[in-house]
PDB file of C-alpha atoms and ligand atoms in Angstrom:
ATOM      1  CA  UNK A   1      13.702  25.923  13.541  1.00  0.00           C
ATOM      2  CA  UNK A   2      15.007  28.033  10.562  1.00  0.00           C
ATOM      3  CA  UNK A   3      12.257  29.915   8.483  1.00  0.00           C
ATOM      4  CA  UNK A   4      12.692  27.527   5.452  1.00  0.00           C
ATOM      5  CA  UNK A   5      12.676  24.469   7.777  1.00  0.00           C
ATOM      6  CA  UNK A   6       9.301  25.962   9.164  1.00  0.00           C
ATOM      7  CA  UNK A   7       7.695  26.325   5.741  1.00  0.00           C
ATOM      8  CA  UNK A   8       8.904  22.862   4.655  1.00  0.00           C
ATOM      9  CA  UNK A   9       7.313  21.191   7.742  1.00  0.00           C
ATOM     10  CA  UNK A  10       4.070  23.210   7.220  1.00  0.00           C
ATOM     11  CA  UNK A  11       3.992  22.273   3.464  1.00  0.00           C
ATOM     12  CA  UNK A  12       4.651  18.452   4.594  1.00  0.00           C
ATOM     13  CA  UNK A  13       1.931  18.682   7.005  1.00  0.00           C
ATOM     14  CA  UNK A  14      -0.565  20.467   4.533  1.00  0.00           C
ATOM     15  CA  UNK A  15       0.244  17.645   1.826  1.00  0.00           C
ATOM     16  CA  UNK A  16      -0.358  14.586   4.394  1.00  0.00           C
ATOM     17  CA  UNK A  17      -3.616  16.377   5.507  1.00  0.00           C
ATOM     18  CA  UNK A  18      -4.796  16.406   1.769  1.00  0.00           C
ATOM     19  CA  UNK A  19      -3.801  12.783   1.388  1.00  0.00           C
ATOM     20  CA  UNK A  20      -5.615  11.631   4.344  1.00  0.00           C
ATOM     21  CA  UNK A  21      -8.648  13.646   3.051  1.00  0.00           C
ATOM     22  CA  UNK A  22      -8.246  12.261  -0.313  1.00  0.00           C
ATOM     23  CA  UNK A  23      -8.463   8.453   1.059  1.00  0.00           C
ATOM     24  CA  UNK A  24     -11.297   9.084   3.280  1.00  0.00           C
ATOM     25  CA  UNK A  25     -13.327  10.639   0.065  1.00  0.00           C
ATOM     26  CA  UNK A  26     -12.077   7.989  -2.111  1.00  0.00           C
ATOM     27  CA  UNK A  27     -13.154   4.760  -0.028  1.00  0.00           C
ATOM     28  CA  UNK A  28     -16.288   6.602   0.366  1.00  0.00           C
ATOM     29  CA  UNK A  29     -17.052   7.172  -3.116  1.00  0.00           C
ATOM     30  CA  UNK A  30     -15.800   3.798  -4.406  1.00  0.00           C
ATOM     31  CA  UNK A  31     -17.846   2.121  -1.769  1.00  0.00           C
ATOM     32  CA  UNK A  32     -21.040   2.234  -4.101  1.00  0.00           C
ATOM     33  CA  UNK A  33     -22.052  -0.120  -6.889  1.00  0.00           C
ATOM     34  CA  UNK A  34     -19.900   1.770  -9.618  1.00  0.00           C
ATOM     35  CA  UNK A  35     -16.814   1.775  -7.554  1.00  0.00           C
ATOM     36  CA  UNK A  36     -17.112  -1.995  -6.804  1.00  0.00           C
ATOM     37  CA  UNK A  37     -17.848  -2.846 -10.343  1.00  0.00           C
ATOM     38  CA  UNK A  38     -14.817  -0.821 -11.164  1.00  0.00           C
ATOM     39  CA  UNK A  39     -12.337  -2.597  -8.684  1.00  0.00           C
ATOM     40  CA  UNK A  40     -13.756  -5.903  -9.594  1.00  0.00           C
ATOM     41  CA  UNK A  41     -13.101  -5.208 -13.514  1.00  0.00           C
ATOM     42  CA  UNK A  42      -9.685  -3.690 -12.976  1.00  0.00           C
ATOM     43  CA  UNK A  43      -8.259  -6.675 -11.219  1.00  0.00           C
ATOM     44  CA  UNK A  44      -7.293  -9.895 -12.601  1.00  0.00           C
ATOM     45  CA  UNK A  45      -9.016 -13.224 -11.506  1.00  0.00           C
ATOM     46  CA  UNK A  46      -5.888 -13.940  -9.250  1.00  0.00           C
ATOM     47  CA  UNK A  47      -5.665 -10.216  -7.909  1.00  0.00           C
ATOM     48  CA  UNK A  48      -7.223  -8.747  -5.092  1.00  0.00           C
ATOM     49  CA  UNK A  49      -9.717  -5.697  -5.850  1.00  0.00           C
ATOM     50  CA  UNK A  50      -7.826  -3.076  -4.152  1.00  0.00           C
ATOM     51  CA  UNK A  51      -7.759   0.786  -4.295  1.00  0.00           C
ATOM     52  CA  UNK A  52      -3.861   0.616  -4.388  1.00  0.00           C
ATOM     53  CA  UNK A  53      -1.650  -0.951  -6.961  1.00  0.00           C
ATOM     54  CA  UNK A  54      -1.260  -4.460  -5.316  1.00  0.00           C
ATOM     55  CA  UNK A  55      -0.874  -6.989  -7.893  1.00  0.00           C
ATOM     56  CA  UNK A  56      -0.685 -10.943  -8.310  1.00  0.00           C
ATOM     57  CA  UNK A  57       2.883 -10.448  -8.302  1.00  0.00           C
ATOM     58  CA  UNK A  58       3.170  -8.343  -5.209  1.00  0.00           C
ATOM     59  CA  UNK A  59       1.119 -10.996  -3.499  1.00  0.00           C
ATOM     60  CA  UNK A  60       3.700 -13.591  -4.672  1.00  0.00           C
ATOM     61  CA  UNK A  61       6.500 -11.699  -3.586  1.00  0.00           C
ATOM     62  CA  UNK A  62       5.132 -10.902  -0.360  1.00  0.00           C
ATOM     63  CA  UNK A  63       4.473 -14.451   0.617  1.00  0.00           C
ATOM     64  CA  UNK A  64       7.827 -15.528  -0.907  1.00  0.00           C
ATOM     65  CA  UNK A  65       9.515 -13.013   1.265  1.00  0.00           C
ATOM     66  CA  UNK A  66       7.598 -13.233   4.586  1.00  0.00           C
ATOM     67  CA  UNK A  67       6.884 -17.215   4.466  1.00  0.00           C
ATOM     68  CA  UNK A  68       3.843 -16.691   6.847  1.00  0.00           C
ATOM     69  CA  UNK A  69       2.851 -19.708   8.483  1.00  0.00           C
ATOM     70  CA  UNK A  70      -0.837 -21.049   9.754  1.00  0.00           C
ATOM     71  CA  UNK A  71      -1.247 -19.288  12.948  1.00  0.00           C
ATOM     72  CA  UNK A  72       1.184 -16.546  12.747  1.00  0.00           C
ATOM     73  CA  UNK A  73       0.249 -12.800  12.994  1.00  0.00           C
ATOM     74  CA  UNK A  74       1.388 -10.553  10.113  1.00  0.00           C
ATOM     75  CA  UNK A  75       0.551  -6.856  10.223  1.00  0.00           C
ATOM     76  CA  UNK A  76      -0.856  -4.990   7.268  1.00  0.00           C
ATOM     77  CA  UNK A  77      -0.077  -1.441   7.517  1.00  0.00           C
ATOM     78  CA  UNK A  78      -2.095   0.960   5.523  1.00  0.00           C
ATOM     79  CA  UNK A  79      -4.537  -1.991   4.854  1.00  0.00           C
ATOM     80  CA  UNK A  80      -7.091  -0.153   2.521  1.00  0.00           C
ATOM     81  CA  UNK A  81     -10.039  -2.005   1.962  1.00  0.00           C
ATOM     82  CA  UNK A  82      -8.590  -5.246   3.512  1.00  0.00           C
ATOM     83  CA  UNK A  83      -8.369  -7.124   0.356  1.00  0.00           C
ATOM     84  CA  UNK A  84      -4.858  -7.921   0.432  1.00  0.00           C
ATOM     85  CA  UNK A  85      -5.081  -8.940   4.102  1.00  0.00           C
ATOM     86  CA  UNK A  86      -8.136 -11.200   3.107  1.00  0.00           C
ATOM     87  CA  UNK A  87      -6.170 -12.765   0.242  1.00  0.00           C
ATOM     88  CA  UNK A  88      -2.944 -13.645   2.541  1.00  0.00           C
ATOM     89  CA  UNK A  89      -5.051 -15.103   5.081  1.00  0.00           C
ATOM     90  CA  UNK A  90      -6.753 -17.415   2.618  1.00  0.00           C
ATOM     91  CA  UNK A  91      -3.765 -18.123   0.838  1.00  0.00           C
ATOM     92  CA  UNK A  92      -1.638 -18.959   3.797  1.00  0.00           C
ATOM     93  CA  UNK A  93      -3.819 -19.488   6.914  1.00  0.00           C
ATOM     94  CA  UNK A  94      -1.831 -16.675   8.888  1.00  0.00           C
ATOM     95  CA  UNK A  95      -3.804 -14.144  10.941  1.00  0.00           C
ATOM     96  CA  UNK A  96      -3.438 -10.635   9.676  1.00  0.00           C
ATOM     97  CA  UNK A  97      -4.262  -7.656  11.665  1.00  0.00           C
ATOM     98  CA  UNK A  98      -4.814  -4.444   9.422  1.00  0.00           C
ATOM     99  CA  UNK A  99      -4.219  -0.706  10.545  1.00  0.00           C
ATOM    100  CA  UNK A 100      -5.315   2.370   8.446  1.00  0.00           C
ATOM    101  CA  UNK A 101      -5.707   5.929   9.212  1.00  0.00           C
ATOM    102  CA  UNK A 102      -8.720   6.064   6.889  1.00  0.00           C
ATOM    103  CA  UNK A 103     -11.695   5.283   9.136  1.00  0.00           C
ATOM    104  CA  UNK A 104     -13.776   4.705   6.033  1.00  0.00           C
ATOM    105  CA  UNK A 105     -11.225   2.073   4.677  1.00  0.00           C
ATOM    106  CA  UNK A 106     -11.510   0.162   8.017  1.00  0.00           C
ATOM    107  CA  UNK A 107     -15.279   0.037   7.737  1.00  0.00           C
ATOM    108  CA  UNK A 108     -15.146  -1.371   4.247  1.00  0.00           C
ATOM    109  CA  UNK A 109     -12.287  -3.788   5.283  1.00  0.00           C
ATOM    110  CA  UNK A 110     -14.403  -5.267   8.222  1.00  0.00           C
ATOM    111  CA  UNK A 111     -17.343  -5.321   6.184  1.00  0.00           C
ATOM    112  CA  UNK A 112     -15.272  -7.537   3.338  1.00  0.00           C
ATOM    113  CA  UNK A 113     -13.982  -9.700   5.962  1.00  0.00           C
ATOM    114  CA  UNK A 114     -17.289 -10.352   7.513  1.00  0.00           C
ATOM    115  CA  UNK A 115     -19.181 -11.129   4.206  1.00  0.00           C
ATOM    116  CA  UNK A 116     -16.466 -14.218   3.435  1.00  0.00           C
ATOM    117  CA  UNK A 117     -16.538 -15.256   7.085  1.00  0.00           C
ATOM    118  CA  UNK A 118     -13.033 -14.531   7.976  1.00  0.00           C
ATOM    119  CA  UNK A 119     -13.372 -11.768  10.601  1.00  0.00           C
ATOM    120  CA  UNK A 120     -11.659 -13.769  13.396  1.00  0.00           C
ATOM    121  CA  UNK A 121      -8.733 -14.290  11.943  1.00  0.00           C
ATOM    122  CA  UNK A 122      -8.123 -10.919   9.714  1.00  0.00           C
ATOM    123  CA  UNK A 123      -8.889  -8.144  12.035  1.00  0.00           C
ATOM    124  CA  UNK A 124      -8.752  -4.200  11.156  1.00  0.00           C
ATOM    125  CA  UNK A 125      -8.040  -1.268  13.493  1.00  0.00           C
ATOM    126  CA  UNK A 126      -7.952   2.346  12.951  1.00  0.00           C
ATOM    127  CA  UNK A 127      -4.566   3.728  13.718  1.00  0.00           C
ATOM    128  CA  UNK A 128      -1.256   4.788  12.467  1.00  0.00           C
ATOM    129  CA  UNK A 129       1.469   3.213  10.672  1.00  0.00           C
ATOM    130  CA  UNK A 130       4.098   4.498  13.431  1.00  0.00           C
ATOM    131  CA  UNK A 131       2.108   2.900  16.173  1.00  0.00           C
ATOM    132  CA  UNK A 132       1.413  -0.892  15.237  1.00  0.00           C
ATOM    133  CA  UNK A 133       0.130  -3.339  18.142  1.00  0.00           C
ATOM    134  CA  UNK A 134       2.861  -5.789  19.272  1.00  0.00           C
ATOM    135  CA  UNK A 135       3.077  -9.537  18.793  1.00  0.00           C
ATOM    136  CA  UNK A 136       3.279 -10.065  15.074  1.00  0.00           C
ATOM    137  CA  UNK A 137       6.069 -11.968  13.533  1.00  0.00           C
ATOM    138  CA  UNK A 138       6.308  -9.878  10.445  1.00  0.00           C
ATOM    139  CA  UNK A 139       4.826  -7.053   8.554  1.00  0.00           C
ATOM    140  CA  UNK A 140       3.920  -5.614   5.116  1.00  0.00           C
ATOM    141  CA  UNK A 141       2.959  -2.090   3.920  1.00  0.00           C
ATOM    142  CA  UNK A 142       1.740  -1.795   0.320  1.00  0.00           C
ATOM    143  CA  UNK A 143       2.123   1.534  -1.165  1.00  0.00           C
ATOM    144  CA  UNK A 144       1.478   3.452   2.118  1.00  0.00           C
ATOM    145  CA  UNK A 145       4.911   3.750   3.663  1.00  0.00           C
ATOM    146  CA  UNK A 146       5.491   6.952   1.379  1.00  0.00           C
ATOM    147  CA  UNK A 147       2.604   8.970   3.090  1.00  0.00           C
ATOM    148  CA  UNK A 148       4.674   8.837   6.562  1.00  0.00           C
ATOM    149  CA  UNK A 149       6.760  12.034   7.332  1.00  0.00           C
ATOM    150  CA  UNK A 150       9.743   9.909   8.046  1.00  0.00           C
ATOM    151  CA  UNK A 151       9.298   6.428   6.207  1.00  0.00           C
ATOM    152  CA  UNK A 152      12.667   5.124   7.200  1.00  0.00           C
ATOM    153  CA  UNK A 153      11.781   5.775  11.078  1.00  0.00           C
ATOM    154  CA  UNK A 154       8.538   4.420  10.799  1.00  0.00           C
ATOM    155  CA  UNK A 155      10.100   1.222   9.040  1.00  0.00           C
ATOM    156  CA  UNK A 156      12.676   0.832  11.672  1.00  0.00           C
ATOM    157  CA  UNK A 157      10.101   1.258  14.614  1.00  0.00           C
ATOM    158  CA  UNK A 158       7.708  -1.306  13.045  1.00  0.00           C
ATOM    159  CA  UNK A 159      10.660  -3.706  12.687  1.00  0.00           C
ATOM    160  CA  UNK A 160      11.648  -3.553  16.248  1.00  0.00           C
ATOM    161  CA  UNK A 161       7.936  -4.157  17.382  1.00  0.00           C
ATOM    162  CA  UNK A 162       8.134  -7.476  15.361  1.00  0.00           C
ATOM    163  CA  UNK A 163       9.547 -11.002  16.363  1.00  0.00           C
ATOM    164  CA  UNK A 164      13.188 -11.060  15.335  1.00  0.00           C
ATOM    165  CA  UNK A 165      14.340 -10.950  12.591  1.00  0.00           C
ATOM    166  CA  UNK A 166      11.653  -8.060  12.058  1.00  0.00           C
ATOM    167  CA  UNK A 167      11.051  -8.675   8.673  1.00  0.00           C
ATOM    168  CA  UNK A 168       8.931  -6.053   6.732  1.00  0.00           C
ATOM    169  CA  UNK A 169       8.046  -6.270   2.915  1.00  0.00           C
ATOM    170  CA  UNK A 170       7.104  -2.803   1.353  1.00  0.00           C
ATOM    171  CA  UNK A 171       5.941  -1.538  -2.142  1.00  0.00           C
ATOM    172  CA  UNK A 172       6.635   2.168  -2.305  1.00  0.00           C
ATOM    173  CA  UNK A 173       5.889   4.731  -4.913  1.00  0.00           C
ATOM    174  CA  UNK A 174       8.552   7.404  -4.725  1.00  0.00           C
ATOM    175  CA  UNK A 175       8.279  10.907  -6.235  1.00  0.00           C
ATOM    176  CA  UNK A 176      11.625  12.284  -4.863  1.00  0.00           C
ATOM    177  CA  UNK A 177      13.925  10.822  -7.255  1.00  0.00           C
ATOM    178  CA  UNK A 178      15.513   8.103  -5.117  1.00  0.00           C
ATOM    179  CA  UNK A 179      17.662   6.059  -7.512  1.00  0.00           C
ATOM    180  CA  UNK A 180      18.918   2.563  -6.100  1.00  0.00           C
ATOM    181  CA  UNK A 181      21.815   3.753  -4.353  1.00  0.00           C
ATOM    182  CA  UNK A 182      20.240   6.423  -2.801  1.00  0.00           C
ATOM    183  CA  UNK A 183      17.242   4.144  -1.687  1.00  0.00           C
ATOM    184  CA  UNK A 184      19.668   1.901  -0.345  1.00  0.00           C
ATOM    185  CA  UNK A 185      21.280   4.572   1.849  1.00  0.00           C
ATOM    186  CA  UNK A 186      18.089   5.752   3.131  1.00  0.00           C
ATOM    187  CA  UNK A 187      17.374   2.350   4.463  1.00  0.00           C
ATOM    188  CA  UNK A 188      21.088   2.025   5.705  1.00  0.00           C
ATOM    189  CA  UNK A 189      20.737   5.279   7.841  1.00  0.00           C
ATOM    190  CA  UNK A 190      18.608   3.174  10.158  1.00  0.00           C
ATOM    191  CA  UNK A 191      19.138   0.052  11.928  1.00  0.00           C
ATOM    192  CA  UNK A 192      17.900  -1.977   8.969  1.00  0.00           C
ATOM    193  CA  UNK A 193      19.368  -4.106   6.289  1.00  0.00           C
ATOM    194  CA  UNK A 194      17.694  -4.504   2.902  1.00  0.00           C
ATOM    195  CA  UNK A 195      17.284  -8.023   1.908  1.00  0.00           C
ATOM    196  CA  UNK A 196      15.905  -7.479  -1.739  1.00  0.00           C
ATOM    197  CA  UNK A 197      15.278  -4.172  -3.756  1.00  0.00           C
ATOM    198  CA  UNK A 198      13.729  -4.176  -7.127  1.00  0.00           C
ATOM    199  CA  UNK A 199      12.537  -1.616  -9.540  1.00  0.00           C
ATOM    200  CA  UNK A 200       8.806  -2.368 -10.163  1.00  0.00           C
ATOM    201  CA  UNK A 201       7.976   0.581 -12.113  1.00  0.00           C
ATOM    202  CA  UNK A 202       6.966  -1.211 -15.468  1.00  0.00           C
ATOM    203  CA  UNK A 203       4.329  -2.720 -13.162  1.00  0.00           C
ATOM    204  CA  UNK A 204       2.788   0.239 -11.997  1.00  0.00           C
ATOM    205  CA  UNK A 205       2.757   1.456 -15.483  1.00  0.00           C
ATOM    206  CA  UNK A 206       0.665  -1.118 -16.786  1.00  0.00           C
ATOM    207  CA  UNK A 207      -1.527  -1.345 -13.629  1.00  0.00           C
ATOM    208  CA  UNK A 208      -2.290   2.395 -14.147  1.00  0.00           C
ATOM    209  CA  UNK A 209      -2.830   1.961 -17.816  1.00  0.00           C
ATOM    210  CA  UNK A 210      -5.661  -0.664 -17.237  1.00  0.00           C
ATOM    211  CA  UNK A 211      -6.925   1.145 -14.390  1.00  0.00           C
ATOM    212  CA  UNK A 212      -7.552   4.095 -16.278  1.00  0.00           C
ATOM    213  CA  UNK A 213      -8.927   2.185 -19.304  1.00  0.00           C
ATOM    214  CA  UNK A 214     -11.460   0.192 -17.112  1.00  0.00           C
ATOM    215  CA  UNK A 215     -12.432   3.573 -15.279  1.00  0.00           C
ATOM    216  CA  UNK A 216     -13.171   5.205 -18.898  1.00  0.00           C
ATOM    217  CA  UNK A 217     -15.154   2.307 -19.968  1.00  0.00           C
ATOM    218  CA  UNK A 218     -17.138   2.222 -16.710  1.00  0.00           C
ATOM    219  CA  UNK A 219     -17.940   5.745 -17.250  1.00  0.00           C
ATOM    220  CA  UNK A 220     -19.170   5.452 -20.943  1.00  0.00           C
ATOM    221  CA  UNK A 221     -21.288   2.372 -19.957  1.00  0.00           C
ATOM    222  CA  UNK A 222     -23.146   3.887 -17.056  1.00  0.00           C
ATOM    223  CA  UNK A 223     -26.364   5.498 -18.021  1.00  0.00           C
ATOM    224  CA  UNK A 224     -26.721   7.232 -14.876  1.00  0.00           C
ATOM    225  CA  UNK A 225     -23.924   9.447 -12.988  1.00  0.00           C
ATOM    226  CA  UNK A 226     -23.997   7.640  -9.931  1.00  0.00           C
ATOM    227  CA  UNK A 227     -20.771   6.789  -8.839  1.00  0.00           C
ATOM    228  CA  UNK A 228     -19.214   8.862 -11.483  1.00  0.00           C
ATOM    229  CA  UNK A 229     -17.117  11.097  -9.052  1.00  0.00           C
ATOM    230  CA  UNK A 230     -15.081   8.224  -7.925  1.00  0.00           C
ATOM    231  CA  UNK A 231     -14.571   6.882 -11.163  1.00  0.00           C
ATOM    232  CA  UNK A 232     -13.446  10.564 -12.419  1.00  0.00           C
ATOM    233  CA  UNK A 233     -11.147  10.608  -9.278  1.00  0.00           C
ATOM    234  CA  UNK A 234      -9.552   7.386 -10.432  1.00  0.00           C
ATOM    235  CA  UNK A 235      -9.186   8.438 -13.889  1.00  0.00           C
ATOM    236  CA  UNK A 236      -7.428  11.867 -12.599  1.00  0.00           C
ATOM    237  CA  UNK A 237      -5.233   9.939 -10.549  1.00  0.00           C
ATOM    238  CA  UNK A 238      -4.032   7.280 -13.128  1.00  0.00           C
ATOM    239  CA  UNK A 239      -3.530  10.099 -15.758  1.00  0.00           C
ATOM    240  CA  UNK A 240      -1.295  11.792 -13.433  1.00  0.00           C
ATOM    241  CA  UNK A 241       0.550   8.674 -12.458  1.00  0.00           C
ATOM    242  CA  UNK A 242       1.228   7.675 -15.970  1.00  0.00           C
ATOM    243  CA  UNK A 243       2.491  11.208 -17.069  1.00  0.00           C
ATOM    244  CA  UNK A 244       4.861  11.295 -14.122  1.00  0.00           C
ATOM    245  CA  UNK A 245       6.268   7.820 -14.952  1.00  0.00           C
ATOM    246  CA  UNK A 246       6.633   8.854 -18.614  1.00  0.00           C
ATOM    247  CA  UNK A 247       8.912  11.897 -17.763  1.00  0.00           C
ATOM    248  CA  UNK A 248      11.016   9.717 -15.078  1.00  0.00           C
ATOM    249  CA  UNK A 249       9.411  11.369 -12.028  1.00  0.00           C
ATOM    250  CA  UNK A 250       7.624   8.534 -10.230  1.00  0.00           C
ATOM    251  CA  UNK A 251       9.104   4.772  -9.354  1.00  0.00           C
ATOM    252  CA  UNK A 252       7.773   2.147  -7.583  1.00  0.00           C
ATOM    253  CA  UNK A 253      10.117   0.066  -5.580  1.00  0.00           C
ATOM    254  CA  UNK A 254       9.450  -3.547  -3.991  1.00  0.00           C
ATOM    255  CA  UNK A 255      11.985  -4.253  -0.904  1.00  0.00           C
ATOM    256  CA  UNK A 256      12.389  -6.369   1.992  1.00  0.00           C
ATOM    257  CA  UNK A 257      14.067  -5.321   5.091  1.00  0.00           C
ATOM    258  CA  UNK A 258      15.078  -7.146   8.553  1.00  0.00           C
ATOM    259  CA  UNK A 259      16.724  -5.843  11.397  1.00  0.00           C
ATOM    260  CA  UNK A 260      20.504  -5.535  11.233  1.00  0.00           C
ATOM    261  CA  UNK A 261      21.356  -6.676  14.684  1.00  0.00           C
ATOM    262  CA  UNK A 262      19.909  -9.987  13.719  1.00  0.00           C
ATOM    263  CA  UNK A 263      22.008 -13.064  12.375  1.00  0.00           C
ATOM    264  CA  UNK A 264      19.648 -14.010   9.344  1.00  0.00           C
ATOM    265  CA  UNK A 265      21.544 -13.804   6.189  1.00  0.00           C
ATOM    266  CA  UNK A 266      20.806 -11.944   3.199  1.00  0.00           C
ATOM    267  CA  UNK A 267      18.650 -13.929   0.491  1.00  0.00           C
TER     268      UNK A 267
HETATM  269  C1  LIG B 301      -2.363   3.528  -1.664  1.00  0.00           C
HETATM  270  S1  LIG B 301      -3.417   3.113  -0.423  1.00  0.00           S
HETATM  271  C2  LIG B 301      -2.974   1.549  -0.411  1.00  0.00           C
HETATM  272  C3  LIG B 301      -4.026   0.821   0.558  1.00  0.00           C
HETATM  273  C4  LIG B 301      -3.650  -0.904   0.520  1.00  0.00           C
HETATM  274  N1  LIG B 301      -2.465  -1.162   1.045  1.00  0.00           N
HETATM  275  C5  LIG B 301      -3.769  -1.341  -0.907  1.00  0.00           C
HETATM  276  O1  LIG B 301      -2.402  -1.754  -1.287  1.00  0.00           O
HETATM  277  O2  LIG B 301      -4.884  -1.463  -1.630  1.00  0.00           O
HETATM  278  C6  LIG B 301      -2.420   3.802   1.158  1.00  0.00           C
HETATM  279  C7  LIG B 301      -3.091   3.763   2.111  1.00  0.00           C
HETATM  280  O3  LIG B 301      -2.206   3.904   3.388  1.00  0.00           O
HETATM  281  C8  LIG B 301      -3.100   4.745   4.518  1.00  0.00           C
HETATM  282  N2  LIG B 301      -2.317   5.598   5.274  1.00  0.00           N
HETATM  283  C9  LIG B 301      -1.568   6.683   4.579  1.00  0.00           C
HETATM  284  N3  LIG B 301      -0.728   7.242   5.353  1.00  0.00           N
HETATM  285  C10 LIG B 301      -0.998   6.294   6.897  1.00  0.00           C
HETATM  286  C11 LIG B 301      -0.694   6.446   8.311  1.00  0.00           C
HETATM  287  N4  LIG B 301       0.154   7.372   8.475  1.00  0.00           N
HETATM  288  N5  LIG B 301      -1.104   5.736   9.029  1.00  0.00           N
HETATM  289  C12 LIG B 301      -2.038   4.567   8.570  1.00  0.00           C
HETATM  290  N6  LIG B 301      -2.716   4.514   7.510  1.00  0.00           N
HETATM  291  C13 LIG B 301      -1.964   5.623   6.258  1.00  0.00           C
HETATM  292  C14 LIG B 301      -4.249   5.259   3.776  1.00  0.00           C
HETATM  293  O4  LIG B 301      -5.268   5.623   4.407  1.00  0.00           O
HETATM  294  C15 LIG B 301      -4.459   4.311   2.276  1.00  0.00           C
HETATM  295  O5  LIG B 301      -5.619   3.558   2.889  1.00  0.00           O
END
């Protein structure tokens, strides 16, 4: 390995380690009263109260892309606090297995599922995106795949672990400047085929604005500093996201892939 490649690999590993630490901390600090108040206030009534960026539009697009049926099993890759998995189960009757590398996220997800009595149908495991359990019919990864070292390879191996046609629905925040063609090429370098690809950056922008404004309001309204750290973290993150979008350096994509060796025709 060349010196430059070694440095890049090291920098990549450090970045992923920091992201992992960030998630553990943020799930911990947002599990308190202030954090829950914030997540609830920052989501519309028909949206899951998530740490990530999933909106009602994502849930709608996911259900339309994967058509989950009652009794089928879906994988939620990078499930976070479990709200998306619970929402999908309630809407469609399918079973969901959520996987996340952050222990705290899985603890919170299990607590939420038990609270609403769906813990038999919606299960959560600590694990890596690249090593999903088998037996599912389709999968989704909402704003998690970009944290994998080789997202396209993870996508391909997940796809092969599913029943044909191995459909995977993804939302992906990119900071590497992939445009539509480069993005499509990235997927085409694997054994996958793109069924759909949409630039949904304006949705990310709107969501960030709302979360920043709710975080500011919640910080001001609280008389005690308890929970303030979590909200300051949210505010810093959303401010950075809005700046990067404004400079054209951050985009959010929504896409669906299937295995190229299956006969399903594109929608
Ligand atoms: C931005 S959050 C999104 C969470 C959830 N999908 C949502 O929409 O609310 C990204 C999640 O991906 C998880 N994650 C990142 N890299 C992962 C990996 N290699 N394996 C499993 N989970 C991972 C993080 O722990 C975090 O919970």
